[in-house]
C-alpha atoms as one frame of an Amber mdcrd trajectory, in Angstrom:
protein
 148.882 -22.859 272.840 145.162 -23.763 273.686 142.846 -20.872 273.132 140.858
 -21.990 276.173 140.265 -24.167 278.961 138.256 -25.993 281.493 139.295 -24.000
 284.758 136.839 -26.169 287.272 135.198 -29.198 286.782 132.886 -30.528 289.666
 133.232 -33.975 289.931 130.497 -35.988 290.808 130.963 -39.395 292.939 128.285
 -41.707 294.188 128.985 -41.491 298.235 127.810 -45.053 299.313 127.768 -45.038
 303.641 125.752 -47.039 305.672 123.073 -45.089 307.118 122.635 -44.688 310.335
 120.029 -45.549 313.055 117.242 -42.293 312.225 113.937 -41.974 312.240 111.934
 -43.443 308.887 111.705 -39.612 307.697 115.815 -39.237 307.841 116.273 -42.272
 305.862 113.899 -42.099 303.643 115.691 -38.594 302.301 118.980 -40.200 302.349
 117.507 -42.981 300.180 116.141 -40.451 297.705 119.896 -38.673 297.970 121.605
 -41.798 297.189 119.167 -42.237 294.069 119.649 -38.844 292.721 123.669 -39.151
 293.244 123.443 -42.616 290.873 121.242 -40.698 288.018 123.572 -38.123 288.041
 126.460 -40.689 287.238 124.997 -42.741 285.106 124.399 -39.325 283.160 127.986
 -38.627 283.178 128.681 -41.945 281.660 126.522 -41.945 278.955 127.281 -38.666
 278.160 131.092 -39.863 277.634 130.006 -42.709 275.225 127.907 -40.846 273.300
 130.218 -37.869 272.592 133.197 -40.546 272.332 131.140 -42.345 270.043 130.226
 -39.060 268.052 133.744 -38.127 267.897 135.266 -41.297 266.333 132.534 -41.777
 263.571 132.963 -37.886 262.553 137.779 -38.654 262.814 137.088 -41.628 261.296
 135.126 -40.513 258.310 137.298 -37.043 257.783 140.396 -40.196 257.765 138.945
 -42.468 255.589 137.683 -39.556 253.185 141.688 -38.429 253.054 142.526 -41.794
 251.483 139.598 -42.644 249.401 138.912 -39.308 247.473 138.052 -40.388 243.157
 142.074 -39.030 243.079 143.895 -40.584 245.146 146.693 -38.662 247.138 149.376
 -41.517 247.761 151.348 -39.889 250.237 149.013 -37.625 253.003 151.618 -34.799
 253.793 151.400 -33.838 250.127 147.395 -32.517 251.131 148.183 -29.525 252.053
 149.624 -26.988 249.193 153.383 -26.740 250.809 153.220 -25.128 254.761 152.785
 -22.214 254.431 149.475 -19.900 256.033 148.351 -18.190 252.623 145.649 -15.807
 253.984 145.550 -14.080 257.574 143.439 -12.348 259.981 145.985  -9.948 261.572
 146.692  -9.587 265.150 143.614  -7.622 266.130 139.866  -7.387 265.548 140.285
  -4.209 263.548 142.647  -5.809 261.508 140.700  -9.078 260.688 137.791  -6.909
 259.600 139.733  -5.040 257.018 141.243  -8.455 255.719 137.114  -9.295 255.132
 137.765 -11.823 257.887 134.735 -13.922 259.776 133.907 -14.894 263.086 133.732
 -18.345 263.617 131.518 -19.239 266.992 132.773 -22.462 267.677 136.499 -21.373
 267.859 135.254 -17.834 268.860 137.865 -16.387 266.528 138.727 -14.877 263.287
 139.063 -16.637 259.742 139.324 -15.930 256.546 136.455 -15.956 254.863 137.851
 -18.329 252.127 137.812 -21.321 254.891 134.603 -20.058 256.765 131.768 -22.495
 255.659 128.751 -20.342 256.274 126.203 -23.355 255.842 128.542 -25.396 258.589
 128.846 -22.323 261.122 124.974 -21.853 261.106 124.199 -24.852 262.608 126.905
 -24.050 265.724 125.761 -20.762 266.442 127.324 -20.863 269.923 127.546 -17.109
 270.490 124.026 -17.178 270.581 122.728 -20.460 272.174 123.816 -19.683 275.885
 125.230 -17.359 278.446 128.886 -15.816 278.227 130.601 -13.772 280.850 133.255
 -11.092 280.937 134.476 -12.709 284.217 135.731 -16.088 285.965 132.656 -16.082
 288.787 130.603 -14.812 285.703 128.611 -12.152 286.869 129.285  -9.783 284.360
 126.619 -11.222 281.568 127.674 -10.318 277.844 125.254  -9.505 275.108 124.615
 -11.528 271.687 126.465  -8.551 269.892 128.749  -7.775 272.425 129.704 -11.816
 271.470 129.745 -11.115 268.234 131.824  -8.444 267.658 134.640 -10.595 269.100
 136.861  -8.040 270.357 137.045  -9.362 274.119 139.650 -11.064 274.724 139.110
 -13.673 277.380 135.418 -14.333 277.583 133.635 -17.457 280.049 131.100 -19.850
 280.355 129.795 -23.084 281.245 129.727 -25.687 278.370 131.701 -25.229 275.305
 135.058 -27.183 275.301 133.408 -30.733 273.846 131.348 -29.355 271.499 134.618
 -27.059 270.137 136.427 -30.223 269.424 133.485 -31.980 267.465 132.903 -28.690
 265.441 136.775 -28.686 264.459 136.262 -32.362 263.387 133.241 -32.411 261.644
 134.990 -28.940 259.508 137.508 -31.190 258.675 135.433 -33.929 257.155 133.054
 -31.444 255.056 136.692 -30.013 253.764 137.787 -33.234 252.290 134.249 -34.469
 251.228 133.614 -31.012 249.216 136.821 -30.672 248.087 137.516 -27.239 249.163
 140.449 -25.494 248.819 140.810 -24.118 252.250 140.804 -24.862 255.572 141.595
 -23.339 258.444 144.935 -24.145 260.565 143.243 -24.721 263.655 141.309 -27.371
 262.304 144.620 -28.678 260.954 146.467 -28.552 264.027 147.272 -32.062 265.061
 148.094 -30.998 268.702 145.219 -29.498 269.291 143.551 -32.246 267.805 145.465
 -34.733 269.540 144.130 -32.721 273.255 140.745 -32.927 271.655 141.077 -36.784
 271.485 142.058 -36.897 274.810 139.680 -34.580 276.590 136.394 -35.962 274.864
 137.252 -39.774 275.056 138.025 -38.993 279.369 135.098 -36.733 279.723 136.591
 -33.797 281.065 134.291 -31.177 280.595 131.067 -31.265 282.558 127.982 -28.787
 281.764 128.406 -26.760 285.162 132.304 -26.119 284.950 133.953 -23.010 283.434
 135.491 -22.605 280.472 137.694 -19.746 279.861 137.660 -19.374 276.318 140.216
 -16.840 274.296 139.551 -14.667 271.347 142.270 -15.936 268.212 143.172 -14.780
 265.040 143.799 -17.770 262.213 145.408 -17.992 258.815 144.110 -20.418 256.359
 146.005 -23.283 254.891 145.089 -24.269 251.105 144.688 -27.967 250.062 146.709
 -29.892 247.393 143.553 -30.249 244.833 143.284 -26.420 244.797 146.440 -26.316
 242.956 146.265 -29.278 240.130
């Protein structure tokens, strides 16, 4: 089950209409209207390549890494070290803490810390970077620490959804390229990476929608090379 999504997303259209007989004054604000509405498309569609783009080099590299690692694994279901979660976070913040879990902003949820990548997770700090809410018409602003200490469960803002889906992918491919023996199962889930694909390649997310995004819990999964 997704641990969030995108509950409205404005759409923006280009209205083209033939203006109407006005004075010079009228038309000339309709004419700056009509310009503004075209920007703010154009926008949208280069925002879809890029982020398209972005996600395909960073799949495609975490792919090609699977296949061409110095040992080569000859069959790819044999990566992951049987399928079974080794490590846990519990069911509840309180629990997750004891375990020496970790937050991980991009997912806001807990991991293990044996597949939380501290160098990775600094550079998505997204706890931090922009407003969060308590509430749907987000009036009820939440603190850094309040963000932080992960404990609410359903918490809401305006851009996150894309940017979740890129983190999860670029994990994936520092897993495989370091070699490390964990990573998480949300990164591994091919479902939710499959509604990743989907999402980011038809642009579904725009900045001013609202995202209602749900606290997890996640076990991590180790990899085959941890083992030999």
């Amino acid at each position: 089950m997704e641990e969030f999504k995108t509950i409205h997303e404005p759409l923006l259209v280009a209205h083209h209409h033939e203006v109407p007989n006005s004075s010079p004054k009228f038309e000339q604000s309709y004419q700056i209207q009509s310009i503004s509405q075209a920007k703010r498309v154009r926008t949208r569609r280069v925002w879809i390549v890029a982020t398209t783009v972005t996600a395909v080099v960073l799949f495609s590299t975490a792919i090609l890494s699977l296949f061409w690692l110095p040992k080569t694994i000859s069959n790819a279901a044999n990566v992951f070290q049987d399928d079974q979660e080794v490590l846990d976070c519990g069911k509840s913040p309180s629990e997750a803490r004891e375990k020496g879990c970790r937050i991980e902003p991009m997912i806001y949820g807990w991991v293990p810390s044996a597949c939380f990548y501290p160098s990775l997770s600094a550079d998505f700090d997204a706890l931090s970077d922009r407003q969060w809410y308590a509430d749907y018409n987000m009036t009820q602003l939440l603190t850094r620490e309040q963000m932080w200490e992960a404990e609410i469960v359903h918490v809401y803002t305006h851009y996150y959804h894309a940017e979740h889906c890129l983190f999860l992918w670029r994990k994936l491919a520092w897993a495989v390229e370091n070699r490390l023996p964990y990573v998480d199962n949300k990164t591994l889930d091919l479902h939710h990476t499959n509604h990743c694909s989907d999402m980011v390649s038809h642009g579904r997310e725009m900045p001013d929608g609202v995202n209602d995004v749900v606290l997890g819990f996640y076990g991590c999964k180790k990899l085959q090379w941890a083992v030999n």
